[in-house]
PDB file of C-alpha atoms in Angstrom:
ATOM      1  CA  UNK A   1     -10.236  -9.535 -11.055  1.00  0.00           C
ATOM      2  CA  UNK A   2      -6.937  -8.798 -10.357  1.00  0.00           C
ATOM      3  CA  UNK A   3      -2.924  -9.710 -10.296  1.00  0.00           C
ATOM      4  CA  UNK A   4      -0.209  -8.563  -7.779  1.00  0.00           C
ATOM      5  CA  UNK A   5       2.288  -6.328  -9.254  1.00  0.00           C
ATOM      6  CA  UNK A   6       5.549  -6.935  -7.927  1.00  0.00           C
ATOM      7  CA  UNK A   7       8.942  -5.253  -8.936  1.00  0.00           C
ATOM      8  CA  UNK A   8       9.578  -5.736 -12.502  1.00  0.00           C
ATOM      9  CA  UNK A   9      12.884  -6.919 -12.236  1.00  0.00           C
ATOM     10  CA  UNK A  10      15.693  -7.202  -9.735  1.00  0.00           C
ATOM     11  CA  UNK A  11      17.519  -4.789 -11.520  1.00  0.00           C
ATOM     12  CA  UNK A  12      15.290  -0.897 -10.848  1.00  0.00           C
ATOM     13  CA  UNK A  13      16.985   0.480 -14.265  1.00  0.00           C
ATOM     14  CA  UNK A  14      16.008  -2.418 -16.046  1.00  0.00           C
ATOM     15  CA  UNK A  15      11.951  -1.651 -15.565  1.00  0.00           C
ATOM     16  CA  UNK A  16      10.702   0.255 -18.242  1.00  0.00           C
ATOM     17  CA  UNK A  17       7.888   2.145 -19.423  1.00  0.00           C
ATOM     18  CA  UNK A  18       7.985  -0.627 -22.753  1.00  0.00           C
ATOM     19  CA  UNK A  19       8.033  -3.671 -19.975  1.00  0.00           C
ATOM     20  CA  UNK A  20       5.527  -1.761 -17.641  1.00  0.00           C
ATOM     21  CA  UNK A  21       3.030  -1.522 -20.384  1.00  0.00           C
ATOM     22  CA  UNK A  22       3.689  -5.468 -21.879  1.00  0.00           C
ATOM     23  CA  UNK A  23       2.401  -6.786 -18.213  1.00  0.00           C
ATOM     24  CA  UNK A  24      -0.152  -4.324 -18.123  1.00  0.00           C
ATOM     25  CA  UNK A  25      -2.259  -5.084 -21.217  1.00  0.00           C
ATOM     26  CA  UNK A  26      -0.714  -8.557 -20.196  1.00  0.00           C
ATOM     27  CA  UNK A  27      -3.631  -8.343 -17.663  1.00  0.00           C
ATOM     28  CA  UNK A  28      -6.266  -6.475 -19.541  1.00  0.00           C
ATOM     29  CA  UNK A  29      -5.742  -9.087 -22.204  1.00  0.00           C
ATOM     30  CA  UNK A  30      -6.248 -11.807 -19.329  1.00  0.00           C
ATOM     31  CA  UNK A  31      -9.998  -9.945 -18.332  1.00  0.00           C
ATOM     32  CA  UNK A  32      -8.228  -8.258 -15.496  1.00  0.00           C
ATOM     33  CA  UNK A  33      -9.122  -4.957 -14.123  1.00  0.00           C
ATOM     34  CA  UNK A  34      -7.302  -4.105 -11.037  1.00  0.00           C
ATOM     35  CA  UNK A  35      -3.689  -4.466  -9.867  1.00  0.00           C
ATOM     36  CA  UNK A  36      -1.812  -4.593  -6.448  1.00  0.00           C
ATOM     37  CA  UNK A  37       0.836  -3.253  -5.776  1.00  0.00           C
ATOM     38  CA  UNK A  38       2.760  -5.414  -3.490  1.00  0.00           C
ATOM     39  CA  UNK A  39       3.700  -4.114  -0.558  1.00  0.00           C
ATOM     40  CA  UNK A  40       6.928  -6.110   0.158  1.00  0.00           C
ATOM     41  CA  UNK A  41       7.980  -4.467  -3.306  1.00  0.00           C
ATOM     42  CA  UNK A  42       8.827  -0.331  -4.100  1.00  0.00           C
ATOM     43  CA  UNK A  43       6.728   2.102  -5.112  1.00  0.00           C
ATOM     44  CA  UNK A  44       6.466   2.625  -8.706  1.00  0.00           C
ATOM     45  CA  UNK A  45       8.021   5.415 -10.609  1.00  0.00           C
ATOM     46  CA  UNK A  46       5.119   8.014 -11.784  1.00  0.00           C
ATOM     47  CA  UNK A  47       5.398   6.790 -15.455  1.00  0.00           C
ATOM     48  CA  UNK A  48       3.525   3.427 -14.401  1.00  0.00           C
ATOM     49  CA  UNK A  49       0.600   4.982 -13.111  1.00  0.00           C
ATOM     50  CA  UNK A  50       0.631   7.196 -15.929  1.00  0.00           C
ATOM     51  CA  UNK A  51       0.169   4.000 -17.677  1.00  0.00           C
ATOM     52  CA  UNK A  52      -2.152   2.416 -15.809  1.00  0.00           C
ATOM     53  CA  UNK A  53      -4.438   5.888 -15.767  1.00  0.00           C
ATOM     54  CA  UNK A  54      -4.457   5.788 -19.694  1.00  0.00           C
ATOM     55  CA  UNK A  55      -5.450   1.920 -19.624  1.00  0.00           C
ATOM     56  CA  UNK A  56      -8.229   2.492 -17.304  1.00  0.00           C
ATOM     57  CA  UNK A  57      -6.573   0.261 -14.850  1.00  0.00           C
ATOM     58  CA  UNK A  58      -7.481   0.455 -11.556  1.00  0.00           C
ATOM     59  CA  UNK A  59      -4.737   0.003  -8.707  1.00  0.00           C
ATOM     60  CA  UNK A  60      -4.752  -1.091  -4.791  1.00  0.00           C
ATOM     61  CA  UNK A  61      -1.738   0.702  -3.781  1.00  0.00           C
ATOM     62  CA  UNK A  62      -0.238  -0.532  -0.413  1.00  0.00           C
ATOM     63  CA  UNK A  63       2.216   1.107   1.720  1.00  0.00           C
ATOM     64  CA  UNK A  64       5.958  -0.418   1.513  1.00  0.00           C
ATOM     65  CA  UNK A  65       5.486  -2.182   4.802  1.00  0.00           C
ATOM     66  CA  UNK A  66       5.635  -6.442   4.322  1.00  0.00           C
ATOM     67  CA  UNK A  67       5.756  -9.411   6.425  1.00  0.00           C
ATOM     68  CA  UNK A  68       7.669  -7.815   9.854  1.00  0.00           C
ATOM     69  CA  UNK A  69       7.260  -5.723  12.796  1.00  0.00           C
ATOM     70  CA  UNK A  70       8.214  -2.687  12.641  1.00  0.00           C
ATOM     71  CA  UNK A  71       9.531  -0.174  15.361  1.00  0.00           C
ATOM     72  CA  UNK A  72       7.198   2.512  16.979  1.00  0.00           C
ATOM     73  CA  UNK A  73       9.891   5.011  18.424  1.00  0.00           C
ATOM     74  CA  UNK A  74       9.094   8.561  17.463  1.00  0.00           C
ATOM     75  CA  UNK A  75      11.644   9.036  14.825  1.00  0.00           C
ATOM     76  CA  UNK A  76      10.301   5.789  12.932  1.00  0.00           C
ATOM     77  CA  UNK A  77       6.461   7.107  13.281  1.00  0.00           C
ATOM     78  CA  UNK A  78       7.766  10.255  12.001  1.00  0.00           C
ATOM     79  CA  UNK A  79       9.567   9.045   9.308  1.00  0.00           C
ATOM     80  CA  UNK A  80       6.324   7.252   8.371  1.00  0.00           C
ATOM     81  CA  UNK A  81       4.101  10.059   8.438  1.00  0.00           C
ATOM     82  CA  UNK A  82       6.524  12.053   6.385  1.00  0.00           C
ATOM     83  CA  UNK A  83       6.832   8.475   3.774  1.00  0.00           C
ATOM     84  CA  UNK A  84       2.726   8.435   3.537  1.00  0.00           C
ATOM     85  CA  UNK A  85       2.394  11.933   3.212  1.00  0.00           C
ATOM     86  CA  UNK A  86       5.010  11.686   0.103  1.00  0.00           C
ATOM     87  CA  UNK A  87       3.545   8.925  -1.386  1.00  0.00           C
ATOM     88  CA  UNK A  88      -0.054  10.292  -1.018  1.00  0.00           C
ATOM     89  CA  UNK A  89       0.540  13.687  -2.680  1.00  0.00           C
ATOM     90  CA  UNK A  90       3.040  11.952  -5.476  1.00  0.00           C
ATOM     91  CA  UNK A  91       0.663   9.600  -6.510  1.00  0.00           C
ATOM     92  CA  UNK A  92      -2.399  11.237  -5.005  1.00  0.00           C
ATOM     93  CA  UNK A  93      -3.787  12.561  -8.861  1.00  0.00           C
ATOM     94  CA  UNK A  94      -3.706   9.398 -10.522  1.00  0.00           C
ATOM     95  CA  UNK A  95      -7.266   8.559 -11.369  1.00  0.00           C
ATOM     96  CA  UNK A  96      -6.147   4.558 -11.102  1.00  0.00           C
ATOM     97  CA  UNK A  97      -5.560   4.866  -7.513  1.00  0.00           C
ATOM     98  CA  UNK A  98      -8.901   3.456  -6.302  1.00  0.00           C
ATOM     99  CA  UNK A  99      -7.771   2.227  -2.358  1.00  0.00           C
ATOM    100  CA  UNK A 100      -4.481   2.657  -0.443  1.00  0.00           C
ATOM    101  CA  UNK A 101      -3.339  -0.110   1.494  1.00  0.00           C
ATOM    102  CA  UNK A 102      -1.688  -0.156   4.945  1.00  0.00           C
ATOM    103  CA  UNK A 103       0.563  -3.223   4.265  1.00  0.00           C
ATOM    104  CA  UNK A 104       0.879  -6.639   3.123  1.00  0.00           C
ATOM    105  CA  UNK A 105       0.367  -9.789   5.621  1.00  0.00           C
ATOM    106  CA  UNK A 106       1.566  -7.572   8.762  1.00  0.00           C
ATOM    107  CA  UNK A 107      -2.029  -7.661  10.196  1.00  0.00           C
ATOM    108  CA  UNK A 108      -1.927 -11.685  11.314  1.00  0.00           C
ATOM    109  CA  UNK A 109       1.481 -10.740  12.858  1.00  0.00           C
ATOM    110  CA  UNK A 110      -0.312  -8.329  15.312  1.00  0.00           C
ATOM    111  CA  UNK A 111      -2.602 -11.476  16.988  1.00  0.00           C
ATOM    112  CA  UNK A 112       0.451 -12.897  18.643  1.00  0.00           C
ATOM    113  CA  UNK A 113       0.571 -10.894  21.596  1.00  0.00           C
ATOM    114  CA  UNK A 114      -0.931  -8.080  23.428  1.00  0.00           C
ATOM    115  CA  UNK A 115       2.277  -5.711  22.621  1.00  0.00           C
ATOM    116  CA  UNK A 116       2.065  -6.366  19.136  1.00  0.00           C
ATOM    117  CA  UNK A 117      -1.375  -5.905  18.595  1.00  0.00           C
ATOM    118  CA  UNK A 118      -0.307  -2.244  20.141  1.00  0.00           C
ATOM    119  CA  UNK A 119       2.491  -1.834  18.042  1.00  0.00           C
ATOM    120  CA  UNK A 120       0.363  -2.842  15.032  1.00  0.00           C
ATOM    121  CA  UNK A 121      -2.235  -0.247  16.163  1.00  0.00           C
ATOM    122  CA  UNK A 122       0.319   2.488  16.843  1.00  0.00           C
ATOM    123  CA  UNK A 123       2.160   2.322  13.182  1.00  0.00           C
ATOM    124  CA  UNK A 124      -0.793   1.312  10.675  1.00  0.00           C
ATOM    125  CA  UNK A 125      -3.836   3.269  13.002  1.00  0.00           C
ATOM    126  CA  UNK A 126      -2.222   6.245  14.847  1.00  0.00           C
ATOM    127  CA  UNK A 127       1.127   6.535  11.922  1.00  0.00           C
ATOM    128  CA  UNK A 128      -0.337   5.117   8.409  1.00  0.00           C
ATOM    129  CA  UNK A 129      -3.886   5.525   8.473  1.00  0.00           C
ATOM    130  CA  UNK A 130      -4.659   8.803   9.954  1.00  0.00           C
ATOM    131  CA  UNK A 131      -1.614  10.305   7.770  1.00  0.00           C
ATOM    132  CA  UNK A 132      -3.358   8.623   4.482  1.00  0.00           C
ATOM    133  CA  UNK A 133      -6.707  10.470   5.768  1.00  0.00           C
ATOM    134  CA  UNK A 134      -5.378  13.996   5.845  1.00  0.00           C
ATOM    135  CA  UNK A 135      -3.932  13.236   2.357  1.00  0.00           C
ATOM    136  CA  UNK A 136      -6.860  11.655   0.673  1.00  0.00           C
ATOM    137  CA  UNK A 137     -10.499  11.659   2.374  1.00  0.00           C
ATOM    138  CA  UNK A 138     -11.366  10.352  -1.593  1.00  0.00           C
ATOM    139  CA  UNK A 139     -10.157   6.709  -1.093  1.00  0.00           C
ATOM    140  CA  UNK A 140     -10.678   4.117   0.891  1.00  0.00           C
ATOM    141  CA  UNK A 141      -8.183   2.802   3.582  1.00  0.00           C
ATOM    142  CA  UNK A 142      -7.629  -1.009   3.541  1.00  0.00           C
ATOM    143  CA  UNK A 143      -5.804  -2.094   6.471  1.00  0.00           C
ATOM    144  CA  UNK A 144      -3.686  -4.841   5.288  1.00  0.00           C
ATOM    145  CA  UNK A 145      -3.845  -7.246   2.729  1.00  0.00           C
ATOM    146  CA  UNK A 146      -5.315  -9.546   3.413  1.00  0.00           C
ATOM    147  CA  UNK A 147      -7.507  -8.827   6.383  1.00  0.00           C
ATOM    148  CA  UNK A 148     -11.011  -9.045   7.943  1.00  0.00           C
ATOM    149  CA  UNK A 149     -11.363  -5.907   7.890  1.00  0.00           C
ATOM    150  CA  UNK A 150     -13.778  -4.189  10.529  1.00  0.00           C
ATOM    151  CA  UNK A 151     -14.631  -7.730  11.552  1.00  0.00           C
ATOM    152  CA  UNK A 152     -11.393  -7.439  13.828  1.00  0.00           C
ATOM    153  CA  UNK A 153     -12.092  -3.574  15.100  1.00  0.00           C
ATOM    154  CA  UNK A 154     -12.201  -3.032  18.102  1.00  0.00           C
ATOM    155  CA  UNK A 155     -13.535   0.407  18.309  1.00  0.00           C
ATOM    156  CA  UNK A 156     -14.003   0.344  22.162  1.00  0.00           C
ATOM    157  CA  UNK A 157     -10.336  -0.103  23.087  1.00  0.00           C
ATOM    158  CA  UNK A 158      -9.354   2.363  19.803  1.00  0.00           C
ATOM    159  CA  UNK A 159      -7.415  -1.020  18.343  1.00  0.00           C
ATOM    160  CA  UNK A 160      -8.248  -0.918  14.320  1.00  0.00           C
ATOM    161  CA  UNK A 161      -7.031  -4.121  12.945  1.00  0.00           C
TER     162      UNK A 161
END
């Protein structure tokens, strides 16, 4: 069982170790064992995984991608790569970081047309995922959250939604 972690407060100087650590054992108390990290959010600053590594709380880790489309011009993709690769080696040796997550709700975008569902494919397949796999071959890859999963792979057309 689990909770999505969104940003502590509106305020980034405001979210402390002390407040990190409250809504942590907030959801141990609660029989929880795993936390999200919500991708329409920030990444956390290292002392919350430090936190969640000495709790023995597990974390699903998405990628700061949430509820748009996104360009696919080189310098974006690149940018990308470079934001994955970043993210992967910062937070890479935490023990808590179970999966990494492409992004959140993005995937149910991509069915609307055929150019999205190539735009999807280009950023999250070709940008986020194959970046996150010469980073970390010790994780699993979710593709967004939520999704089906390989139930809407196409592995014939290279589409991996």
């Amino acid at each position: 069982k689990g909770s999505n972690f969104i940003p502590m407060d509106a305020f980034v100087n405001r979210a402390t170790p002390e407040v990190a650590r409250r809504l942590l054992n907030s959801a141990i108390r609660g029989n929880q064992n795993m936390i999200r990290i919500w991708g329409g959010g920030l990444y956390q600053p290292d002392w919350f995984y430090d936190i969640c590594d000495e709790l023995g709380l597990m974390v699903w880790q998405e990628f700061m991608f949430a509820v748009a489309l996104y360009p696919r011009n080189t310098d974006f993709l690149t940018n990308v790569r470079h934001e994955v690769t970043d993210v992967a080696r910062r937070l890479g040796h935490h023990p808590s970081i179970v999966l990494w997550s492409g992004n959140n709700e993005n995937q149910d975008m991509a069915y609307k047309n055929d150019t999205t569902v190539v735009d999807y494919s280009v950023l999250y397949d070709q940008a986020v995922r194959s970046t996150m796999w010469e980073e970390d071959t010790t994780r699993p890859y979710w593709p967004s959250s939520p999704s089906n999963g390989v139930l809407v792979d196409d592995s014939e057309m290279g589409l991996f939604i």
